[in-house]
Amino acid sequence: MEASVEQLVFVRDDAYTVARMSAEGHPAFVAAGRALGGVQPGETLHLTGDWEEHPRHGRRLAVTACERITPSTIRAIQLYLGSGLIRGIGPRLAQAIVGHFGERSLAVIDAEPARLREVIGIGPIRQGQIVEAWADQKAIAHLMVLLQGYGVSPLLAAKIYQVFGADSAEVLAKDPYQLIGRVRGIAFATADRIALRSGVPEGSPQRIQAALLDRLDAAASGGGHCFLSPTALVTQTIDLIEQDEELIRQGLDALTADRRVAREADAVYPKELHARELRLTTELTRLAGARSTLRLRPYQEDDTLNDDQRAAVTMALTSTLSILTGGPGCGKSHTVKAIAATVRAMGGTVTLCAPTGKAAKRLSELTGLPAMTIHRMLAYEPDPEALFDERPVRADLVVVDEASMLDLGLATRLAAALPSGGHLLLVGDGDQLPSVGPGSVLTDVLRVESVPRVRLTQVFRQAEGSAIIRAAHRIRAGELPALPGGGGFWFEELDDPTAIADRVVHLATVAIPRKQGVSPGQVQVLAPMRKGTAGTAELGRRLQDVLNPAADDKPEHWSGSTCFRVGDRVMPIRNNYDKGVFNGETGTITRLVPEDRQVDVLIDDGEPVTYTFDELDDLTHAYAISVHRAQGSEYPFVVAPLVAESGGIMLRRRLLYTLVTRARSWVVLVGQRTALDLAVHRLDRRRNTSLTARLEAAGM
């Protein structure tokens, strides 16, 4: 049957789609199936399928084949043009175009675009936008067909076209491995499927080298490793593509000769990570070995500090590189405040910063002093034409809080920006999760014995009464917290993953807000995993349905398998220096304009930011987020599922410790006792890095 897409209801990553449809002479109905992958509201489709009775959702068409066709009726054409698919055309302009050209509207846009200016409201600029968008949509539709032929999700078509434009089809046919790393959502497995179906031999050097690079990238992005041993790299590549070991070793030699990887003794690095590790070693050695430019003067000691805190003040004043560490409730922030006050009393300057906006805000609140993100501090770009190497940060003391979040890239930029003779104090909890990105900078520097450090261990009286802090310290020691808990920490035991997810949603949206007298916005759901019944993706979808459901008067746009609506809580997942937004900040969608294909987001404590529909891969919903993305943040109430699905691969002590310490008033864990035991007793694997050895070899 022929039908038009009225609204998308559900889209899965594998392209399985549920949509509300309308058809001439038929009541509205629901269609579902993977064949619908990539369709958008307003499109007209020729559907083949069977009617079925779904146990939960009732009668619907199970689609087995779907072909896009040109809308032919006035209503279908107006729906298509007004859907936001064609940039520059909204519902009102669609009505005007159809009112003027009738059933020939699409033919005019395609073959006689100059005639669009006959319509009131369309000038040369708008006409150009419409013509360009029309061509883009035709190209993307063609790509969708190609991808389906390769057995790949058509949801990737728009992303591929955004990167490669008119060359997209040629890239798919000749060198699909170019897609890896350049198109979000495409890793080796997808590119390889396209390549093999395009006729690329299984043992081709091109394929083997792409597989080797993929294993290095997976080690960095999935495990935080800076390198793999040659043996591990070859073994993992054999497991991935099942090719002869000698061929794979030849591929590794070719990558090394082309300098696409860096090889040292028993380590193979992606070239960028190798360069950063070398540079960070140079910069930290320079900072640690420089003569201090801070002028020491007599100062009044703070009598509210204990002995360890006073030692930390002295260390920060006398060492150009030092570390302050300790668990929750041990007074790190109060110590930082005292250090900053002392430097200022001596006439020096202090800059406080943290890796994320929320961490910087929290640091400012705890110390009563201004703080900023590291990214904003580094926003100044020195003049490349300058005679001297100007470093952008000019403070006598730079304090970096939540330093466990520093990955290799950010740490390198930070260290390179500091002048010799200035003081750098890293503040963090070495038992927290390491950075999302590769490297374990804080842990690596702590292993260098010559670097001055003070570890605060005394829990202050006001913190001793917190069940959250008591639970956190027991977890850090490898002991189960007191169960089920009380006074801020609570464990609710359930076994079935679906029941766990149901309970988490109810606690976050109904039970805690009602009992505590707060809005659901004060409750943050955290989860160890992205996938699964109780993962961030499914929980986020369910929370959105409760807290910000679809409505006829609420604009929405589907980007892949994610639906963005006005009112959604969102989080940037990529730094964008042009927009001034950074990974980990949160905001709210305030406006969504289909005809302009853009979304306006008001960042918390920041400025409004605009994202085009093509940039929505940079945003994710913030209803349920991973524990890694919550680093540096603190929430009044936290609810989290604990499920040992897929072996509970993410359930480790550092993750649980970090999760629990994200809550200020209450943390409620819902899940399996076996999952809690696993998380408390399983230690993290050590990341493959050489920073410690390099620093020691450099004389530190």
PDB file of N, CA, C and O in Angstrom, residues 449-512:
ATOM      1  N   GLU A 449      57.841   8.923  42.218  1.00  0.00           N
ATOM      2  CA  GLU A 449      58.075   9.185  43.643  1.00  0.00           C
ATOM      3  C   GLU A 449      58.617  10.575  43.920  1.00  0.00           C
ATOM      4  O   GLU A 449      58.408  11.139  44.997  1.00  0.00           O
ATOM      5  N   SER A 450      59.316  11.172  42.951  1.00  0.00           N
ATOM      6  CA  SER A 450      59.925  12.480  43.200  1.00  0.00           C
ATOM      7  C   SER A 450      58.912  13.626  43.158  1.00  0.00           C
ATOM      8  O   SER A 450      59.233  14.747  43.571  1.00  0.00           O
ATOM      9  N   VAL A 451      57.705  13.390  42.652  1.00  0.00           N
ATOM     10  CA  VAL A 451      56.701  14.452  42.586  1.00  0.00           C
ATOM     11  C   VAL A 451      56.099  14.649  43.969  1.00  0.00           C
ATOM     12  O   VAL A 451      55.542  13.716  44.552  1.00  0.00           O
ATOM     13  N   PRO A 452      56.199  15.857  44.551  1.00  0.00           N
ATOM     14  CA  PRO A 452      55.642  16.104  45.885  1.00  0.00           C
ATOM     15  C   PRO A 452      54.133  15.856  45.896  1.00  0.00           C
ATOM     16  O   PRO A 452      53.431  16.216  44.953  1.00  0.00           O
ATOM     17  N   ARG A 453      53.657  15.225  46.969  1.00  0.00           N
ATOM     18  CA  ARG A 453      52.220  15.001  47.107  1.00  0.00           C
ATOM     19  C   ARG A 453      51.842  14.937  48.574  1.00  0.00           C
ATOM     20  O   ARG A 453      52.651  14.554  49.439  1.00  0.00           O
ATOM     21  N   VAL A 454      50.607  15.314  48.856  1.00  0.00           N
ATOM     22  CA  VAL A 454      50.024  15.167  50.185  1.00  0.00           C
ATOM     23  C   VAL A 454      48.695  14.453  50.010  1.00  0.00           C
ATOM     24  O   VAL A 454      47.872  14.861  49.181  1.00  0.00           O
ATOM     25  N   ARG A 455      48.494  13.393  50.790  1.00  0.00           N
ATOM     26  CA  ARG A 455      47.213  12.676  50.760  1.00  0.00           C
ATOM     27  C   ARG A 455      46.472  12.968  52.054  1.00  0.00           C
ATOM     28  O   ARG A 455      46.986  12.698  53.142  1.00  0.00           O
ATOM     29  N   LEU A 456      45.291  13.552  51.930  1.00  0.00           N
ATOM     30  CA  LEU A 456      44.454  13.845  53.092  1.00  0.00           C
ATOM     31  C   LEU A 456      43.640  12.605  53.440  1.00  0.00           C
ATOM     32  O   LEU A 456      42.992  12.018  52.571  1.00  0.00           O
ATOM     33  N   THR A 457      43.676  12.196  54.698  1.00  0.00           N
ATOM     34  CA  THR A 457      42.994  10.964  55.110  1.00  0.00           C
ATOM     35  C   THR A 457      41.961  11.181  56.209  1.00  0.00           C
ATOM     36  O   THR A 457      41.098  10.330  56.413  1.00  0.00           O
ATOM     37  N   GLN A 458      42.033  12.291  56.921  1.00  0.00           N
ATOM     38  CA  GLN A 458      41.118  12.522  58.040  1.00  0.00           C
ATOM     39  C   GLN A 458      39.761  12.999  57.530  1.00  0.00           C
ATOM     40  O   GLN A 458      39.662  14.030  56.865  1.00  0.00           O
ATOM     41  N   VAL A 459      38.712  12.239  57.820  1.00  0.00           N
ATOM     42  CA  VAL A 459      37.352  12.637  57.443  1.00  0.00           C
ATOM     43  C   VAL A 459      36.839  13.623  58.485  1.00  0.00           C
ATOM     44  O   VAL A 459      36.837  13.335  59.688  1.00  0.00           O
ATOM     45  N   PHE A 460      36.420  14.787  58.053  1.00  0.00           N
ATOM     46  CA  PHE A 460      35.985  15.828  58.978  1.00  0.00           C
ATOM     47  C   PHE A 460      34.642  15.484  59.615  1.00  0.00           C
ATOM     48  O   PHE A 460      33.824  14.766  59.046  1.00  0.00           O
ATOM     49  N   ARG A 461      34.418  16.047  60.791  1.00  0.00           N
ATOM     50  CA  ARG A 461      33.260  15.689  61.600  1.00  0.00           C
ATOM     51  C   ARG A 461      31.944  15.874  60.844  1.00  0.00           C
ATOM     52  O   ARG A 461      31.067  15.032  60.885  1.00  0.00           O
ATOM     53  N   GLN A 462      31.828  17.000  60.103  1.00  0.00           N
ATOM     54  CA  GLN A 462      30.563  17.237  59.402  1.00  0.00           C
ATOM     55  C   GLN A 462      30.326  16.217  58.302  1.00  0.00           C
ATOM     56  O   GLN A 462      29.197  15.979  57.885  1.00  0.00           O
ATOM     57  N   ALA A 463      31.414  15.598  57.808  1.00  0.00           N
ATOM     58  CA  ALA A 463      31.268  14.587  56.759  1.00  0.00           C
ATOM     59  C   ALA A 463      31.062  13.192  57.338  1.00  0.00           C
ATOM     60  O   ALA A 463      30.528  12.313  56.661  1.00  0.00           O
ATOM     61  N   GLU A 464      31.483  12.985  58.585  1.00  0.00           N
ATOM     62  CA  GLU A 464      31.368  11.659  59.187  1.00  0.00           C
ATOM     63  C   GLU A 464      29.919  11.197  59.271  1.00  0.00           C
ATOM     64  O   GLU A 464      29.623  10.011  59.245  1.00  0.00           O
ATOM     65  N   GLY A 465      28.982  12.160  59.397  1.00  0.00           N
ATOM     66  CA  GLY A 465      27.573  11.805  59.519  1.00  0.00           C
ATOM     67  C   GLY A 465      26.918  11.444  58.213  1.00  0.00           C
ATOM     68  O   GLY A 465      25.755  11.035  58.195  1.00  0.00           O
ATOM     69  N   SER A 466      27.614  11.584  57.098  1.00  0.00           N
ATOM     70  CA  SER A 466      27.031  11.305  55.795  1.00  0.00           C
ATOM     71  C   SER A 466      27.133   9.818  55.472  1.00  0.00           C
ATOM     72  O   SER A 466      28.227   9.257  55.415  1.00  0.00           O
ATOM     73  N   ALA A 467      25.972   9.191  55.258  1.00  0.00           N
ATOM     74  CA  ALA A 467      25.972   7.776  54.883  1.00  0.00           C
ATOM     75  C   ALA A 467      26.626   7.578  53.524  1.00  0.00           C
ATOM     76  O   ALA A 467      27.188   6.512  53.248  1.00  0.00           O
ATOM     77  N   ILE A 468      26.536   8.591  52.661  1.00  0.00           N
ATOM     78  CA  ILE A 468      27.170   8.496  51.349  1.00  0.00           C
ATOM     79  C   ILE A 468      28.679   8.387  51.500  1.00  0.00           C
ATOM     80  O   ILE A 468      29.325   7.534  50.884  1.00  0.00           O
ATOM     81  N   ILE A 469      29.251   9.242  52.337  1.00  0.00           N
ATOM     82  CA  ILE A 469      30.707   9.235  52.512  1.00  0.00           C
ATOM     83  C   ILE A 469      31.160   7.962  53.220  1.00  0.00           C
ATOM     84  O   ILE A 469      32.184   7.361  52.867  1.00  0.00           O
ATOM     85  N   ARG A 470      30.381   7.504  54.214  1.00  0.00           N
ATOM     86  CA  ARG A 470      30.737   6.244  54.878  1.00  0.00           C
ATOM     87  C   ARG A 470      30.716   5.090  53.872  1.00  0.00           C
ATOM     88  O   ARG A 470      31.622   4.246  53.855  1.00  0.00           O
ATOM     89  N   ALA A 471      29.688   5.053  53.034  1.00  0.00           N
ATOM     90  CA  ALA A 471      29.599   3.993  52.034  1.00  0.00           C
ATOM     91  C   ALA A 471      30.758   4.079  51.048  1.00  0.00           C
ATOM     92  O   ALA A 471      31.346   3.059  50.668  1.00  0.00           O
ATOM     93  N   ALA A 472      31.100   5.301  50.646  1.00  0.00           N
ATOM     94  CA  ALA A 472      32.179   5.489  49.674  1.00  0.00           C
ATOM     95  C   ALA A 472      33.509   4.992  50.222  1.00  0.00           C
ATOM     96  O   ALA A 472      34.280   4.328  49.504  1.00  0.00           O
ATOM     97  N   HIS A 473      33.799   5.301  51.463  1.00  0.00           N
ATOM     98  CA  HIS A 473      35.075   4.867  52.046  1.00  0.00           C
ATOM     99  C   HIS A 473      35.123   3.347  52.208  1.00  0.00           C
ATOM    100  O   HIS A 473      36.188   2.733  52.050  1.00  0.00           O
ATOM    101  N   ARG A 474      33.992   2.725  52.503  1.00  0.00           N
ATOM    102  CA  ARG A 474      33.970   1.256  52.595  1.00  0.00           C
ATOM    103  C   ARG A 474      34.187   0.639  51.210  1.00  0.00           C
ATOM    104  O   ARG A 474      34.928  -0.334  51.064  1.00  0.00           O
ATOM    105  N   ILE A 475      33.547   1.206  50.198  1.00  0.00           N
ATOM    106  CA  ILE A 475      33.724   0.695  48.834  1.00  0.00           C
ATOM    107  C   ILE A 475      35.177   0.829  48.415  1.00  0.00           C
ATOM    108  O   ILE A 475      35.769  -0.095  47.845  1.00  0.00           O
ATOM    109  N   ARG A 476      35.784   1.975  48.699  1.00  0.00           N
ATOM    110  CA  ARG A 476      37.182   2.194  48.322  1.00  0.00           C
ATOM    111  C   ARG A 476      38.097   1.168  49.000  1.00  0.00           C
ATOM    112  O   ARG A 476      39.115   0.752  48.429  1.00  0.00           O
ATOM    113  N   ALA A 477      37.718   0.734  50.192  1.00  0.00           N
ATOM    114  CA  ALA A 477      38.518  -0.264  50.921  1.00  0.00           C
ATOM    115  C   ALA A 477      38.183  -1.689  50.502  1.00  0.00           C
ATOM    116  O   ALA A 477      38.736  -2.642  51.065  1.00  0.00           O
ATOM    117  N   GLY A 478      37.261  -1.857  49.547  1.00  0.00           N
ATOM    118  CA  GLY A 478      36.891  -3.189  49.094  1.00  0.00           C
ATOM    119  C   GLY A 478      35.899  -3.876  49.999  1.00  0.00           C
ATOM    120  O   GLY A 478      35.810  -5.114  50.019  1.00  0.00           O
ATOM    121  N   GLU A 479      35.105  -3.089  50.752  1.00  0.00           N
ATOM    122  CA  GLU A 479      34.110  -3.650  51.669  1.00  0.00           C
ATOM    123  C   GLU A 479      32.712  -3.228  51.234  1.00  0.00           C
ATOM    124  O   GLU A 479      32.511  -2.115  50.736  1.00  0.00           O
ATOM    125  N   LEU A 480      31.744  -4.119  51.438  1.00  0.00           N
ATOM    126  CA  LEU A 480      30.360  -3.774  51.131  1.00  0.00           C
ATOM    127  C   LEU A 480      29.870  -2.698  52.091  1.00  0.00           C
ATOM    128  O   LEU A 480      30.158  -2.753  53.294  1.00  0.00           O
ATOM    129  N   PRO A 481      29.114  -1.722  51.616  1.00  0.00           N
ATOM    130  CA  PRO A 481      28.500  -0.755  52.532  1.00  0.00           C
ATOM    131  C   PRO A 481      27.474  -1.457  53.416  1.00  0.00           C
ATOM    132  O   PRO A 481      27.013  -2.562  53.097  1.00  0.00           O
ATOM    133  N   ALA A 482      27.114  -0.812  54.508  1.00  0.00           N
ATOM    134  CA  ALA A 482      26.050  -1.338  55.353  1.00  0.00           C
ATOM    135  C   ALA A 482      24.753  -1.359  54.547  1.00  0.00           C
ATOM    136  O   ALA A 482      24.374  -0.353  53.956  1.00  0.00           O
ATOM    137  N   LEU A 483      24.093  -2.532  54.506  1.00  0.00           N
ATOM    138  CA  LEU A 483      22.891  -2.704  53.682  1.00  0.00           C
ATOM    139  C   LEU A 483      21.677  -2.995  54.561  1.00  0.00           C
ATOM    140  O   LEU A 483      21.804  -3.651  55.597  1.00  0.00           O
ATOM    141  N   PRO A 484      20.496  -2.532  54.188  1.00  0.00           N
ATOM    142  CA  PRO A 484      20.225  -1.775  52.965  1.00  0.00           C
ATOM    143  C   PRO A 484      20.633  -0.311  53.030  1.00  0.00           C
ATOM    144  O   PRO A 484      20.564   0.388  52.027  1.00  0.00           O
ATOM    145  N   GLY A 485      21.082   0.150  54.190  1.00  0.00           N
ATOM    146  CA  GLY A 485      21.554   1.525  54.315  1.00  0.00           C
ATOM    147  C   GLY A 485      20.528   2.416  54.979  1.00  0.00           C
ATOM    148  O   GLY A 485      19.577   1.967  55.614  1.00  0.00           O
ATOM    149  N   GLY A 486      20.715   3.718  54.825  1.00  0.00           N
ATOM    150  CA  GLY A 486      19.829   4.702  55.437  1.00  0.00           C
ATOM    151  C   GLY A 486      20.541   6.019  55.592  1.00  0.00           C
ATOM    152  O   GLY A 486      21.773   6.079  55.581  1.00  0.00           O
ATOM    153  N   GLY A 487      19.783   7.095  55.696  1.00  0.00           N
ATOM    154  CA  GLY A 487      20.358   8.415  55.943  1.00  0.00           C
ATOM    155  C   GLY A 487      21.126   8.997  54.780  1.00  0.00           C
ATOM    156  O   GLY A 487      21.996   9.841  54.974  1.00  0.00           O
ATOM    157  N   GLY A 488      20.834   8.540  53.561  1.00  0.00           N
ATOM    158  CA  GLY A 488      21.529   9.090  52.402  1.00  0.00           C
ATOM    159  C   GLY A 488      22.007   8.036  51.425  1.00  0.00           C
ATOM    160  O   GLY A 488      22.232   8.332  50.254  1.00  0.00           O
ATOM    161  N   PHE A 489      22.165   6.797  51.896  1.00  0.00           N
ATOM    162  CA  PHE A 489      22.578   5.695  51.027  1.00  0.00           C
ATOM    163  C   PHE A 489      21.582   4.557  51.177  1.00  0.00           C
ATOM    164  O   PHE A 489      21.236   4.162  52.304  1.00  0.00           O
ATOM    165  N   TRP A 490      21.109   4.016  50.042  1.00  0.00           N
ATOM    166  CA  TRP A 490      20.119   2.942  50.116  1.00  0.00           C
ATOM    167  C   TRP A 490      20.321   1.966  48.964  1.00  0.00           C
ATOM    168  O   TRP A 490      20.548   2.378  47.831  1.00  0.00           O
ATOM    169  N   PHE A 491      20.262   0.681  49.302  1.00  0.00           N
ATOM    170  CA  PHE A 491      20.334  -0.365  48.283  1.00  0.00           C
ATOM    171  C   PHE A 491      19.032  -1.144  48.299  1.00  0.00           C
ATOM    172  O   PHE A 491      18.621  -1.684  49.328  1.00  0.00           O
ATOM    173  N   GLU A 492      18.357  -1.182  47.156  1.00  0.00           N
ATOM    174  CA  GLU A 492      17.100  -1.912  47.024  1.00  0.00           C
ATOM    175  C   GLU A 492      17.351  -3.107  46.121  1.00  0.00           C
ATOM    176  O   GLU A 492      17.681  -2.949  44.947  1.00  0.00           O
ATOM    177  N   GLU A 493      17.184  -4.300  46.679  1.00  0.00           N
ATOM    178  CA  GLU A 493      17.547  -5.508  45.935  1.00  0.00           C
ATOM    179  C   GLU A 493      16.399  -5.993  45.061  1.00  0.00           C
ATOM    180  O   GLU A 493      15.286  -6.238  45.526  1.00  0.00           O
ATOM    181  N   LEU A 494      16.669  -6.110  43.771  1.00  0.00           N
ATOM    182  CA  LEU A 494      15.773  -6.717  42.785  1.00  0.00           C
ATOM    183  C   LEU A 494      16.643  -7.550  41.860  1.00  0.00           C
ATOM    184  O   LEU A 494      17.824  -7.257  41.690  1.00  0.00           O
ATOM    185  N   ASP A 495      16.042  -8.549  41.219  1.00  0.00           N
ATOM    186  CA  ASP A 495      16.856  -9.433  40.395  1.00  0.00           C
ATOM    187  C   ASP A 495      16.587  -9.275  38.903  1.00  0.00           C
ATOM    188  O   ASP A 495      17.512  -9.305  38.091  1.00  0.00           O
ATOM    189  N   ASP A 496      15.329  -9.107  38.509  1.00  0.00           N
ATOM    190  CA  ASP A 496      14.967  -9.050  37.097  1.00  0.00           C
ATOM    191  C   ASP A 496      15.342  -7.699  36.493  1.00  0.00           C
ATOM    192  O   ASP A 496      14.923  -6.652  37.007  1.00  0.00           O
ATOM    193  N   PRO A 497      16.124  -7.669  35.391  1.00  0.00           N
ATOM    194  CA  PRO A 497      16.541  -6.391  34.799  1.00  0.00           C
ATOM    195  C   PRO A 497      15.384  -5.477  34.407  1.00  0.00           C
ATOM    196  O   PRO A 497      15.473  -4.257  34.565  1.00  0.00           O
ATOM    197  N   THR A 498      14.288  -6.064  33.912  1.00  0.00           N
ATOM    198  CA  THR A 498      13.139  -5.231  33.551  1.00  0.00           C
ATOM    199  C   THR A 498      12.520  -4.598  34.782  1.00  0.00           C
ATOM    200  O   THR A 498      12.168  -3.400  34.775  1.00  0.00           O
ATOM    201  N   ALA A 499      12.384  -5.376  35.869  1.00  0.00           N
ATOM    202  CA  ALA A 499      11.843  -4.829  37.114  1.00  0.00           C
ATOM    203  C   ALA A 499      12.773  -3.757  37.680  1.00  0.00           C
ATOM    204  O   ALA A 499      12.308  -2.752  38.244  1.00  0.00           O
ATOM    205  N   ILE A 500      14.081  -3.956  37.532  1.00  0.00           N
ATOM    206  CA  ILE A 500      15.053  -2.955  37.997  1.00  0.00           C
ATOM    207  C   ILE A 500      14.866  -1.653  37.230  1.00  0.00           C
ATOM    208  O   ILE A 500      14.817  -0.572  37.816  1.00  0.00           O
ATOM    209  N   ALA A 501      14.745  -1.757  35.899  1.00  0.00           N
ATOM    210  CA  ALA A 501      14.554  -0.551  35.088  1.00  0.00           C
ATOM    211  C   ALA A 501      13.245   0.149  35.451  1.00  0.00           C
ATOM    212  O   ALA A 501      13.196   1.381  35.561  1.00  0.00           O
ATOM    213  N   ASP A 502      12.170  -0.633  35.636  1.00  0.00           N
ATOM    214  CA  ASP A 502      10.878  -0.048  36.025  1.00  0.00           C
ATOM    215  C   ASP A 502      11.007   0.724  37.332  1.00  0.00           C
ATOM    216  O   ASP A 502      10.474   1.832  37.473  1.00  0.00           O
ATOM    217  N   ARG A 503      11.700   0.134  38.288  1.00  0.00           N
ATOM    218  CA  ARG A 503      11.836   0.763  39.610  1.00  0.00           C
ATOM    219  C   ARG A 503      12.678   2.034  39.536  1.00  0.00           C
ATOM    220  O   ARG A 503      12.350   3.040  40.170  1.00  0.00           O
ATOM    221  N   VAL A 504      13.743   2.009  38.736  1.00  0.00           N
ATOM    222  CA  VAL A 504      14.585   3.200  38.579  1.00  0.00           C
ATOM    223  C   VAL A 504      13.770   4.359  38.002  1.00  0.00           C
ATOM    224  O   VAL A 504      13.838   5.495  38.484  1.00  0.00           O
ATOM    225  N   VAL A 505      12.977   4.071  36.970  1.00  0.00           N
ATOM    226  CA  VAL A 505      12.159   5.115  36.352  1.00  0.00           C
ATOM    227  C   VAL A 505      11.151   5.660  37.358  1.00  0.00           C
ATOM    228  O   VAL A 505      10.946   6.882  37.464  1.00  0.00           O
ATOM    229  N   HIS A 506      10.510   4.779  38.120  1.00  0.00           N
ATOM    230  CA  HIS A 506       9.512   5.222  39.106  1.00  0.00           C
ATOM    231  C   HIS A 506      10.164   6.068  40.211  1.00  0.00           C
ATOM    232  O   HIS A 506       9.623   7.109  40.612  1.00  0.00           O
ATOM    233  N   LEU A 507      11.314   5.614  40.710  1.00  0.00           N
ATOM    234  CA  LEU A 507      12.006   6.379  41.756  1.00  0.00           C
ATOM    235  C   LEU A 507      12.375   7.775  41.269  1.00  0.00           C
ATOM    236  O   LEU A 507      12.199   8.767  41.983  1.00  0.00           O
ATOM    237  N   ALA A 508      12.882   7.854  40.027  1.00  0.00           N
ATOM    238  CA  ALA A 508      13.376   9.131  39.510  1.00  0.00           C
ATOM    239  C   ALA A 508      12.261  10.103  39.171  1.00  0.00           C
ATOM    240  O   ALA A 508      12.435  11.315  39.298  1.00  0.00           O
ATOM    241  N   THR A 509      11.122   9.581  38.746  1.00  0.00           N
ATOM    242  CA  THR A 509      10.064  10.468  38.259  1.00  0.00           C
ATOM    243  C   THR A 509       8.919  10.673  39.244  1.00  0.00           C
ATOM    244  O   THR A 509       8.210  11.673  39.165  1.00  0.00           O
ATOM    245  N   VAL A 510       8.737   9.720  40.167  1.00  0.00           N
ATOM    246  CA  VAL A 510       7.575   9.805  41.070  1.00  0.00           C
ATOM    247  C   VAL A 510       7.984   9.737  42.541  1.00  0.00           C
ATOM    248  O   VAL A 510       7.728  10.678  43.309  1.00  0.00           O
ATOM    249  N   ALA A 511       8.609   8.620  42.940  1.00  0.00           N
ATOM    250  CA  ALA A 511       8.791   8.351  44.370  1.00  0.00           C
ATOM    251  C   ALA A 511       9.677   9.377  45.069  1.00  0.00           C
ATOM    252  O   ALA A 511       9.287   9.965  46.085  1.00  0.00           O
ATOM    253  N   ILE A 512      10.883   9.599  44.551  1.00  0.00           N
ATOM    254  CA  ILE A 512      11.795  10.542  45.214  1.00  0.00           C
ATOM    255  C   ILE A 512      11.275  11.975  45.139  1.00  0.00           C
ATOM    256  O   ILE A 512      11.272  12.684  46.167  1.00  0.00           O
TER     257      ILE A 512
END
